[in-house]
PDB file of C-alpha atoms in Angstrom:
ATOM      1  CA  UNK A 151       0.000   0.000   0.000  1.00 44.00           C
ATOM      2  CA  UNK A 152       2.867   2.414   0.631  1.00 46.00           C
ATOM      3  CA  UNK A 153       6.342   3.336  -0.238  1.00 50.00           C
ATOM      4  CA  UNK A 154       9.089   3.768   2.526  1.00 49.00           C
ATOM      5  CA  UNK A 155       8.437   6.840   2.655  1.00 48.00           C
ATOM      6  CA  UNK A 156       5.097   5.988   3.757  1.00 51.00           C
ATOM      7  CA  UNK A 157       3.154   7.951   0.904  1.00 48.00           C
ATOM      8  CA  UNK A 158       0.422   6.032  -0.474  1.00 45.00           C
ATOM      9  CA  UNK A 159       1.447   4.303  -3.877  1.00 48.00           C
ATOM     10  CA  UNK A 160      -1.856   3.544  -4.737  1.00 50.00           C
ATOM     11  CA  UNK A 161      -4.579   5.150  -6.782  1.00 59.00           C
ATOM     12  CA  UNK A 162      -7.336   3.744  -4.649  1.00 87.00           C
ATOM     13  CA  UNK A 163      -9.200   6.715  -3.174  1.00 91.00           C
ATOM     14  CA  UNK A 164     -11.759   6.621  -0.485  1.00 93.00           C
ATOM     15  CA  UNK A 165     -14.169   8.672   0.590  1.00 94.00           C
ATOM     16  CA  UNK A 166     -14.353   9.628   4.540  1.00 94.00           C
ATOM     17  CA  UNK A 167     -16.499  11.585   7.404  1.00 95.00           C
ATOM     18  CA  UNK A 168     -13.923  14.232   8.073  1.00 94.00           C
ATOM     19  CA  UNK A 169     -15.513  14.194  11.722  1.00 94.00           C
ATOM     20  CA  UNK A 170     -14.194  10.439  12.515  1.00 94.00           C
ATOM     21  CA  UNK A 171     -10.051  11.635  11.469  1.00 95.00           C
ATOM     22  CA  UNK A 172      -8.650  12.496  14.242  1.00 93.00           C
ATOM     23  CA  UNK A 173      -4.937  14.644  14.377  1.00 91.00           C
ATOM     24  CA  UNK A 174      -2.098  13.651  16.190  1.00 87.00           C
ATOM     25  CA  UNK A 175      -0.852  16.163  18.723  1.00 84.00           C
ATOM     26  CA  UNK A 176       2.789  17.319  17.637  1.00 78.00           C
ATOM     27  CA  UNK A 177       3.312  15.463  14.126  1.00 82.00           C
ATOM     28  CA  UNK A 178       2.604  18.588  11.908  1.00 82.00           C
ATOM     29  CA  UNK A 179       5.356  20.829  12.147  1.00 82.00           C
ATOM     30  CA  UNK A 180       3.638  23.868  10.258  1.00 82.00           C
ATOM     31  CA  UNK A 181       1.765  25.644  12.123  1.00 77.00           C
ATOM     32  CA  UNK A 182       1.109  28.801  10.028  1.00 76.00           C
ATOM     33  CA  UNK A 183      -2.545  28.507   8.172  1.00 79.00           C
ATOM     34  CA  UNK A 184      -3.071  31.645   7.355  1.00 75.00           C
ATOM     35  CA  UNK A 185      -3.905  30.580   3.367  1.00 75.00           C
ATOM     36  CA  UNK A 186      -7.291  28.170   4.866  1.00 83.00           C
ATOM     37  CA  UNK A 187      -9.436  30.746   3.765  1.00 86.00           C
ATOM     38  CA  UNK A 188      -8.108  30.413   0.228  1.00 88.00           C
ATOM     39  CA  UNK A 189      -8.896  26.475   0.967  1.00 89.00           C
ATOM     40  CA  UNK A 190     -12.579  27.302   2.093  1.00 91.00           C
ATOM     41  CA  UNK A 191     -13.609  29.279  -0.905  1.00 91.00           C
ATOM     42  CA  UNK A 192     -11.896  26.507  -3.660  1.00 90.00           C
ATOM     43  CA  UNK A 193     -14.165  24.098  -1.789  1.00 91.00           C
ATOM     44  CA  UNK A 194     -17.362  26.316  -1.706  1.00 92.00           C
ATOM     45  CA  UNK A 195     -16.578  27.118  -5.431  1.00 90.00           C
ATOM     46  CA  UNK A 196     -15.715  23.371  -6.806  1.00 88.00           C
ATOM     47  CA  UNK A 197     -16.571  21.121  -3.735  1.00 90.00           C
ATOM     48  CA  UNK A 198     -14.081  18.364  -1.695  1.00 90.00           C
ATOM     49  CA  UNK A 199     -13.870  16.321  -4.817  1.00 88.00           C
ATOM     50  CA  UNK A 200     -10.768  18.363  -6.279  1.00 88.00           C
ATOM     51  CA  UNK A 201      -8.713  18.447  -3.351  1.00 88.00           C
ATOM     52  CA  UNK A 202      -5.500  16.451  -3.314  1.00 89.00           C
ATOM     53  CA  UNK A 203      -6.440  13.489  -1.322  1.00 91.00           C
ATOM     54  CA  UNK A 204      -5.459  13.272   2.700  1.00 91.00           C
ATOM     55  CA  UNK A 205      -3.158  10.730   3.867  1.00 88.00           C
ATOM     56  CA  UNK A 206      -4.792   8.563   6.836  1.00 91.00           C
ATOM     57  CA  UNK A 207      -3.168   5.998   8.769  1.00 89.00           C
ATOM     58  CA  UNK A 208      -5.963   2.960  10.311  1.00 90.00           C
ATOM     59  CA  UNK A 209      -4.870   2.308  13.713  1.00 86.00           C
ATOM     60  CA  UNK A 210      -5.747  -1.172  15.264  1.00 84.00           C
ATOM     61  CA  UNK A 211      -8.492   0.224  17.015  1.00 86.00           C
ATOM     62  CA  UNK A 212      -9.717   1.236  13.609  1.00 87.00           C
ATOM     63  CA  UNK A 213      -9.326   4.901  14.367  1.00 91.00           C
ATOM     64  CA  UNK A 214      -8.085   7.272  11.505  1.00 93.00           C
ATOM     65  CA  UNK A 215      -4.962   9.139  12.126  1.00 91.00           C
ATOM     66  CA  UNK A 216      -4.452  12.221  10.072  1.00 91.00           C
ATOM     67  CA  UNK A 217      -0.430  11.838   8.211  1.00 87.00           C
ATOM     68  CA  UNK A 218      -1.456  14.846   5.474  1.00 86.00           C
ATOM     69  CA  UNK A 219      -3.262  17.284   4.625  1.00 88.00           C
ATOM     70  CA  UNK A 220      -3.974  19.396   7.816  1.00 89.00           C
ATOM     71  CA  UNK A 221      -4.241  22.430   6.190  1.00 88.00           C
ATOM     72  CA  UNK A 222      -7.683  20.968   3.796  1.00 92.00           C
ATOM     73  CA  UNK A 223      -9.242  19.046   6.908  1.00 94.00           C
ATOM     74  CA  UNK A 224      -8.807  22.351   9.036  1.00 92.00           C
ATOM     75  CA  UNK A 225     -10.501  24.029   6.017  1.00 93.00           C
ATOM     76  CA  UNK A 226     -13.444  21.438   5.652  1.00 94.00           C
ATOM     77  CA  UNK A 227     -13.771  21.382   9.413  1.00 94.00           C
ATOM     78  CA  UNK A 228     -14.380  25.201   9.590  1.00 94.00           C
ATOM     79  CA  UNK A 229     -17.286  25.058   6.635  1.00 94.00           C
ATOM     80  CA  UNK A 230     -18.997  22.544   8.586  1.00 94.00           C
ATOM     81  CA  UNK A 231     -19.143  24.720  11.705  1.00 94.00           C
ATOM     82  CA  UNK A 232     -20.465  27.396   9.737  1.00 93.00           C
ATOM     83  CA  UNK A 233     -22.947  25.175   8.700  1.00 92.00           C
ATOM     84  CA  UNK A 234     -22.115  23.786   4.897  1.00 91.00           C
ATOM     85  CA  UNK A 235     -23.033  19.811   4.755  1.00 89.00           C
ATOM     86  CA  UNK A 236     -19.723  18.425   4.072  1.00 91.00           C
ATOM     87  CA  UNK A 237     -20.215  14.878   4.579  1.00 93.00           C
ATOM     88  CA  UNK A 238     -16.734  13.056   3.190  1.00 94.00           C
ATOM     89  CA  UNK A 239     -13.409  13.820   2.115  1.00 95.00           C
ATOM     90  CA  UNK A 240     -11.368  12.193  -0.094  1.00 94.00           C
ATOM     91  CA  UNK A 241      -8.229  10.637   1.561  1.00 93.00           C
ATOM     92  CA  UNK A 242      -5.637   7.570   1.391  1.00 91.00           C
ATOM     93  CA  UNK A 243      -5.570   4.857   4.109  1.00 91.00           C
ATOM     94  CA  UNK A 244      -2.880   2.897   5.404  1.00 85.00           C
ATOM     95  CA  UNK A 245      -2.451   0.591   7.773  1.00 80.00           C
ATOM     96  CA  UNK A 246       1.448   0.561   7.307  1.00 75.00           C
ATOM     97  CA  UNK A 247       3.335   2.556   9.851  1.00 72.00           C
ATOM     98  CA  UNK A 248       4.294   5.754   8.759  1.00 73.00           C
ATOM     99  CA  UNK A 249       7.752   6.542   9.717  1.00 83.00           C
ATOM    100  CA  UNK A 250       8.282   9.835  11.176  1.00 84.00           C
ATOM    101  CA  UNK A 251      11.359  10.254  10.587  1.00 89.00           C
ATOM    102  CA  UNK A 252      11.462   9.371   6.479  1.00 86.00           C
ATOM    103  CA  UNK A 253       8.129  11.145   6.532  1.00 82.00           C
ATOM    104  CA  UNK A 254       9.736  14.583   7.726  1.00 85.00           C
ATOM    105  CA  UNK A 255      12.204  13.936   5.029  1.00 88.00           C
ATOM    106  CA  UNK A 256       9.913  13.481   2.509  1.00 83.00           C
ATOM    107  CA  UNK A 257       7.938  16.321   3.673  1.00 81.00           C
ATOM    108  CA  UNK A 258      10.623  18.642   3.592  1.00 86.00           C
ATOM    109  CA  UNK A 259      12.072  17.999   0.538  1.00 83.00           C
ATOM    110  CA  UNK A 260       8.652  18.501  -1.562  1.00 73.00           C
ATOM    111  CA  UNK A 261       8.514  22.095  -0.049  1.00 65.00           C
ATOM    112  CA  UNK A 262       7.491  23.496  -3.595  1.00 51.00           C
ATOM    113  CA  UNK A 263       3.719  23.365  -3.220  1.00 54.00           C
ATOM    114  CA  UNK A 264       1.603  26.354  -3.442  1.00 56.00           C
ATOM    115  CA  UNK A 265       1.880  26.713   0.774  1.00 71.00           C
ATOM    116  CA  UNK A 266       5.684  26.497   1.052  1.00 80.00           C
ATOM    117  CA  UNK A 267       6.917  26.143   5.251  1.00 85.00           C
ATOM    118  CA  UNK A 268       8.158  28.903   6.927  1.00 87.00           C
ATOM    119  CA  UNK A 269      11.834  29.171   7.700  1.00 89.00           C
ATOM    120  CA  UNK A 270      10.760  29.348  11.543  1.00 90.00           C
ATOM    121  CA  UNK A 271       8.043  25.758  10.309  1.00 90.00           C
ATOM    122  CA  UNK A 272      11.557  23.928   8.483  1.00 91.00           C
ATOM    123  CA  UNK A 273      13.500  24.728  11.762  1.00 93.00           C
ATOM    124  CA  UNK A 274      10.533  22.985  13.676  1.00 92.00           C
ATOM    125  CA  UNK A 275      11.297  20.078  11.227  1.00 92.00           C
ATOM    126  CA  UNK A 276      14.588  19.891  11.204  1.00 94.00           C
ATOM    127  CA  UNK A 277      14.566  20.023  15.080  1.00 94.00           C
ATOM    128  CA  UNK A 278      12.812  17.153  15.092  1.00 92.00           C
ATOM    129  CA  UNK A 279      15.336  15.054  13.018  1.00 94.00           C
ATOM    130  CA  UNK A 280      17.677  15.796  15.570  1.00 95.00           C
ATOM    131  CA  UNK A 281      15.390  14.672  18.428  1.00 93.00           C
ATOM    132  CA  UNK A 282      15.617  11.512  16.128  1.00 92.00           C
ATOM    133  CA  UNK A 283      18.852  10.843  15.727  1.00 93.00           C
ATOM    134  CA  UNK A 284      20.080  12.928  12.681  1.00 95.00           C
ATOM    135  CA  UNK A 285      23.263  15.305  13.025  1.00 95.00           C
ATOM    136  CA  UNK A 286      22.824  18.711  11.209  1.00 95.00           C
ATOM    137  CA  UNK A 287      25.437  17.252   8.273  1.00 94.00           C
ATOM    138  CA  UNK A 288      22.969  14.208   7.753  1.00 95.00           C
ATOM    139  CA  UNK A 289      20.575  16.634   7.830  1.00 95.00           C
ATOM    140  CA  UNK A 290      21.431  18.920   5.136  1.00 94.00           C
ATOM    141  CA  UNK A 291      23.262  16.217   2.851  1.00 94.00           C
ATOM    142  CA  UNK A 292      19.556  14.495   2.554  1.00 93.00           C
ATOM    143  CA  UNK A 293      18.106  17.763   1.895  1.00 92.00           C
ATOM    144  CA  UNK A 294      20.427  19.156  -0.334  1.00 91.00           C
ATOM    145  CA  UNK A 295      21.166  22.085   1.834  1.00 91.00           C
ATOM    146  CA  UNK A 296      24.104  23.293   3.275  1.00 92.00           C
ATOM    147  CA  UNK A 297      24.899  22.503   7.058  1.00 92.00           C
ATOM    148  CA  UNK A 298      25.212  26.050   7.461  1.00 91.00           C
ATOM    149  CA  UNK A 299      21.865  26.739   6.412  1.00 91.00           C
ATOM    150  CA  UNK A 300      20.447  24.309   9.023  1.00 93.00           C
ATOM    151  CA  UNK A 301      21.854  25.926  12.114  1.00 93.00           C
ATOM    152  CA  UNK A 302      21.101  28.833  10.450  1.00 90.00           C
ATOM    153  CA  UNK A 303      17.151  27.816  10.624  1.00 92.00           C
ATOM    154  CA  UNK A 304      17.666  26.190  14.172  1.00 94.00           C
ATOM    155  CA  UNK A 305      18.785  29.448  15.404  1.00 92.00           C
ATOM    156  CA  UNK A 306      15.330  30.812  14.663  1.00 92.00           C
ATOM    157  CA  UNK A 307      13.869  28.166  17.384  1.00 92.00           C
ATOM    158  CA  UNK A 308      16.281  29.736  20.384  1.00 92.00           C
ATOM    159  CA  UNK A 309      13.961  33.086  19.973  1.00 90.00           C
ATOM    160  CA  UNK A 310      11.478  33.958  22.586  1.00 91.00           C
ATOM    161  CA  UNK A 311       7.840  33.136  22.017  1.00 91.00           C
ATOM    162  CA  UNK A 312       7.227  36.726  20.383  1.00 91.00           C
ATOM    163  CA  UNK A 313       9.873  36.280  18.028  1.00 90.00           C
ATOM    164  CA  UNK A 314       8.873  32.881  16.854  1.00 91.00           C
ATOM    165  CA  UNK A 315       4.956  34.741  16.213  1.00 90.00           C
ATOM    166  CA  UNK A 316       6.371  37.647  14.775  1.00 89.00           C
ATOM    167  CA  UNK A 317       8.000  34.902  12.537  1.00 89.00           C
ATOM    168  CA  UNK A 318       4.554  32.810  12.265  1.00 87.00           C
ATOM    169  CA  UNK A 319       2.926  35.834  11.245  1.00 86.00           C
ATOM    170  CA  UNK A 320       5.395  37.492   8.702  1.00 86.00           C
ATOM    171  CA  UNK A 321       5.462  40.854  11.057  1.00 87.00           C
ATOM    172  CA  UNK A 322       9.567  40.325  10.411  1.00 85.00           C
ATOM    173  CA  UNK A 323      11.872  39.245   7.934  1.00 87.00           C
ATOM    174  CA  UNK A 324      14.099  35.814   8.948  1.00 89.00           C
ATOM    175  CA  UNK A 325      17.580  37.767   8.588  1.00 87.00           C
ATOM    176  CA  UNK A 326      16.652  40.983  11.070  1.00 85.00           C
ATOM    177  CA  UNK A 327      14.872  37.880  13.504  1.00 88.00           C
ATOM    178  CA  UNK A 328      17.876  36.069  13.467  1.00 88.00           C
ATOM    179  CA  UNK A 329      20.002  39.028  14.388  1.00 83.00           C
ATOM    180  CA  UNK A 330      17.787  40.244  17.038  1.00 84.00           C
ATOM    181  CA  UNK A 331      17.970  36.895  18.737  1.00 87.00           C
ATOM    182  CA  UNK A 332      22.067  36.820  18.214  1.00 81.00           C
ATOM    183  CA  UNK A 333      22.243  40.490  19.576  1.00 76.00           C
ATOM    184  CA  UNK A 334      20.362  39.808  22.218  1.00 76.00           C
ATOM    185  CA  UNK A 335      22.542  36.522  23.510  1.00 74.00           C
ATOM    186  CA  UNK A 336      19.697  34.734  25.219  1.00 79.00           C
ATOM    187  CA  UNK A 337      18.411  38.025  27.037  1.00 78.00           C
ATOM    188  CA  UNK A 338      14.387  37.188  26.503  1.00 84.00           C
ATOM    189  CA  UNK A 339      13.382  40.625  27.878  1.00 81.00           C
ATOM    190  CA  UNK A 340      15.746  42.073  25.597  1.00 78.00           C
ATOM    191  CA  UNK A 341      14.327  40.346  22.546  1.00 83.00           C
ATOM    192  CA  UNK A 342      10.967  41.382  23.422  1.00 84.00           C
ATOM    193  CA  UNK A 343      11.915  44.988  23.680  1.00 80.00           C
ATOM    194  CA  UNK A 344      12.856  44.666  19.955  1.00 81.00           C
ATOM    195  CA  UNK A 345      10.735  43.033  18.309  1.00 84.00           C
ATOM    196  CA  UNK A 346       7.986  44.741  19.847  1.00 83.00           C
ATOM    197  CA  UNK A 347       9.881  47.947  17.725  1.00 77.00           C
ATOM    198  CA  UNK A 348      10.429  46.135  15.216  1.00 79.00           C
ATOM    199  CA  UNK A 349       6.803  45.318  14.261  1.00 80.00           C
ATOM    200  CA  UNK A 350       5.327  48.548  14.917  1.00 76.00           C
ATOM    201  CA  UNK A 351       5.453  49.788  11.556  1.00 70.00           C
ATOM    202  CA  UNK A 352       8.058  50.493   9.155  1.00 68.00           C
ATOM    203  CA  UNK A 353      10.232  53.237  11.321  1.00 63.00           C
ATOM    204  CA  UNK A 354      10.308  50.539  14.170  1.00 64.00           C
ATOM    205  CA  UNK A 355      11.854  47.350  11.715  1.00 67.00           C
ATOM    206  CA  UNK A 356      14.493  50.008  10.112  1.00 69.00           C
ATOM    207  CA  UNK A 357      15.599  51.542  13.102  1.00 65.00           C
ATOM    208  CA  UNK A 358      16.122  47.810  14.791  1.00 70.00           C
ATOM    209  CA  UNK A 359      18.052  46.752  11.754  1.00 70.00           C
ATOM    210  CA  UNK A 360      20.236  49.806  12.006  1.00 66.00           C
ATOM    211  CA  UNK A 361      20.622  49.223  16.178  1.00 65.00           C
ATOM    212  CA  UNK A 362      21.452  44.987  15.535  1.00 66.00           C
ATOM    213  CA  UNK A 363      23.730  46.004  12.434  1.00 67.00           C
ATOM    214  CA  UNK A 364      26.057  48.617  14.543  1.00 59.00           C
ATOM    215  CA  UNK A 365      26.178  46.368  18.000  1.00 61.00           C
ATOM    216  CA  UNK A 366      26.723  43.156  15.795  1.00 59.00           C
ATOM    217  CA  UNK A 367      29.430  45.007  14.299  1.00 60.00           C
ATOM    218  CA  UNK A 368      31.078  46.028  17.043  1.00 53.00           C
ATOM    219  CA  UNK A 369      30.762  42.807  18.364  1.00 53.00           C
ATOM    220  CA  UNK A 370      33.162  41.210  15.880  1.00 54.00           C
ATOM    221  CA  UNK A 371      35.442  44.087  15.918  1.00 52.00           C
ATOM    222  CA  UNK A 372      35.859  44.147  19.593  1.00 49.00           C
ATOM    223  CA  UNK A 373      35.678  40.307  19.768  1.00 46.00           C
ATOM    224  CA  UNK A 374      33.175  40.399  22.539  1.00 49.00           C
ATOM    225  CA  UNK A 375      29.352  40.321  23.169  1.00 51.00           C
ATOM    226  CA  UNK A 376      27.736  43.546  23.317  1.00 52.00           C
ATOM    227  CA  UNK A 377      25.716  43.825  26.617  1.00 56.00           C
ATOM    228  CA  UNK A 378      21.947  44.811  26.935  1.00 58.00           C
ATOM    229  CA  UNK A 379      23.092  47.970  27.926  1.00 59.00           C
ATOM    230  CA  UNK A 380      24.886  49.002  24.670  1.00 61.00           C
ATOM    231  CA  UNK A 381      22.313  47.853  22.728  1.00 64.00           C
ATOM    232  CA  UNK A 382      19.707  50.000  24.733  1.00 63.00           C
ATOM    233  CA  UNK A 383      21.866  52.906  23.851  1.00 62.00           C
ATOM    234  CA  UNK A 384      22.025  52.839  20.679  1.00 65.00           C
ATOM    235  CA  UNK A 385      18.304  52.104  20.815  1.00 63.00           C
ATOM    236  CA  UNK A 386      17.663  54.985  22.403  1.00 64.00           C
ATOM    237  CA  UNK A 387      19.925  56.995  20.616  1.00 59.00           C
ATOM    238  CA  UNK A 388      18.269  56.030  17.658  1.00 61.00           C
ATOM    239  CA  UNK A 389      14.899  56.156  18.722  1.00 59.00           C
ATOM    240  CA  UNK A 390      15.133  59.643  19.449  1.00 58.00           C
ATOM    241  CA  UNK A 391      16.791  61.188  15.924  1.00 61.00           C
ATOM    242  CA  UNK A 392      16.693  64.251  15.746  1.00 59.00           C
ATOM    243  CA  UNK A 393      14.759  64.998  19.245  1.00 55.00           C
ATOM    244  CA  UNK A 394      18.182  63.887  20.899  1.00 53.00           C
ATOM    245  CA  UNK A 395      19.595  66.944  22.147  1.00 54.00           C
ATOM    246  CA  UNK A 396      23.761  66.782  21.934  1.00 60.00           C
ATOM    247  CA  UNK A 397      24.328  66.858  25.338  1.00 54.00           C
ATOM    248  CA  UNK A 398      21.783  63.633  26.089  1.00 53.00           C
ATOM    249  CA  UNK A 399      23.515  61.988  23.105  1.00 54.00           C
ATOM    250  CA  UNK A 400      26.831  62.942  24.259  1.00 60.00           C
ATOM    251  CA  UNK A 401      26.392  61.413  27.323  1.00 54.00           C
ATOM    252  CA  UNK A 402      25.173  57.720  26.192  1.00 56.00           C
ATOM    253  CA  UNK A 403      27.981  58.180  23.986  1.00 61.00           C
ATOM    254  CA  UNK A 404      30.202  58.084  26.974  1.00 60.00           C
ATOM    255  CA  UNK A 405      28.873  55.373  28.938  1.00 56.00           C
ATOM    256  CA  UNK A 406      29.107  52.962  25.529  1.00 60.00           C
ATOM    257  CA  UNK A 407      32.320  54.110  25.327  1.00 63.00           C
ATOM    258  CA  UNK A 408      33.296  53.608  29.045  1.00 57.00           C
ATOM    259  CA  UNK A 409      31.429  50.026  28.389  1.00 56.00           C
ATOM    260  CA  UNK A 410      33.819  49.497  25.760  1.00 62.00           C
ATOM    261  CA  UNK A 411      37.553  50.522  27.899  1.00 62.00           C
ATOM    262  CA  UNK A 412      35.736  48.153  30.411  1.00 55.00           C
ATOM    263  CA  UNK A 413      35.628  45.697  27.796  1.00 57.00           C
ATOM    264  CA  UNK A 414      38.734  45.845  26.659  1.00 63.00           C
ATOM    265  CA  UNK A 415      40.377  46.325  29.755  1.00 57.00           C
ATOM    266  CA  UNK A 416      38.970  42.852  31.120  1.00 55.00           C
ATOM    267  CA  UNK A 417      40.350  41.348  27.841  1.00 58.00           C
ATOM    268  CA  UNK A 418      43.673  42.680  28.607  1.00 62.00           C
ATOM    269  CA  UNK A 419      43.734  40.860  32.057  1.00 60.00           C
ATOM    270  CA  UNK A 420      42.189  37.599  30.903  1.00 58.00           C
ATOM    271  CA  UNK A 421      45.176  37.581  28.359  1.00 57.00           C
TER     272      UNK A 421
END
């Protein structure tokens, strides 16, 4: 009935009560629907008989397990609560175990559909490849990425929970997420404080890319990590432009650069 991979080989489609499937806590890793609407007017238009068919698994209890197609049942799921009469669905059943782990695989490298994942939705999945046993070169080799872009994705999943739904939601772009999280070296508060400017509007994302750009930059040039507090400053020098009188700006001037003979002082006496 199915491949390794666990994707039904054959053409035998059935017909089922979308109320009986039942989805398995934590085996999706997408989480971002934002396109079901899209899904609920192709139905109203040209009914469930188009759709791509799900992929069930039987259980021995004879209880259907959804494998794929979250994103359509979610869709048929919300007509029926607003009332439509949808009374079956097409969809594949096995009774073969599906293998997670090929299954992620598989899932991950067909990411050319109309709904592509997320970067922060392939970090989920590649996450969970290393839960099950994959190293990040494994990883990338069956993939055909690189193994830099991997940890580059699994950096995404260190992010506080704002971040991540900034992410979800497309508020921010991947790169200035990524560098707010690196900035911000595990500080949660911190990475709060900036994406919370960074999604306020177009002012708020440029003025956090310029703040991450400069403190990443002087990060690498002073081989150190910049604290919270010289990222605030430059925040808040930025922040306030023009408004900044010289003497206020001359003065957070001096403490970053206090911050930074502190800095290099300490590296001095490491050495």
């Amino acid at each position: 009935m199915t491949d390794s991979t666990g994707i039904v080989s054959t053409k035998k489609v059935y017909m089922v009560d979308p109320k009986v499937i039942k989805i398995e806590k934590g085996w999706n890793h997408r989480f971002n629907f934002d396109d079901q609407e899209e899904i609920e007017n192709s139905i109203m238009a040209g009914g469930v008989e188009h759709l791509p068919p799900l992929l069930l698994q039987r259980h021995k209890d004879g209880s259907l397990i959804l494998r794929d197609g979250e994103r359509r049942l979610r869709a048929v799921s919300t007509l029926i609560k607003k009332g439509i009469n949808v009374i079956a669905i097409p969809a594949y059943i096995t009774r073969s175990i599906v293998n997670p782990e090929e299954f992620l695989y598989e899932a991950l490298r067909s990411n050319e559909g109309s709904k592509k994942y997320l970067p922060i939705e392939q970090a989920e999945g590649y996450k969970r490849l290393l839960k099950l046993g994959n190293d990040v070169k494994k990883i990338a080799h069956e993939l055909g990425k690189s193994p830099g872009h991997v940890k580059s994705c699994l950096t995404l999943l260190d992010g506080c929970k704002e971040v991540k739904d900034a992410l979800s939601k497309k508020e921010i772009p991947t790169g200035l997420a990524r560098q707010i999280i690196e900035s911000s070296d595990g500080d949660k508060e911190l990475e709060k404080s900036l994406v919370k400017e960074a999604v306020s509007g177009k002012v708020g994302k440029q003025m956090v890319k310029k703040v991450v750009d400069k403190c990443n930059s002087l990060a690498n040039e002073q081989n150190e990590k910049i604290t919270k507090v010289k990222i605030l400053i430059a925040m808040t020098i930025e922040r306030l432009g023009p408004q900044c009188s010289s003497k206020v700006k001359s003065n957070l001037i001096e403490i970053d650069n206090l911050l930074s003979k502190f800095f290099d002082k300490r590296r001095k006496n490491e050495k």
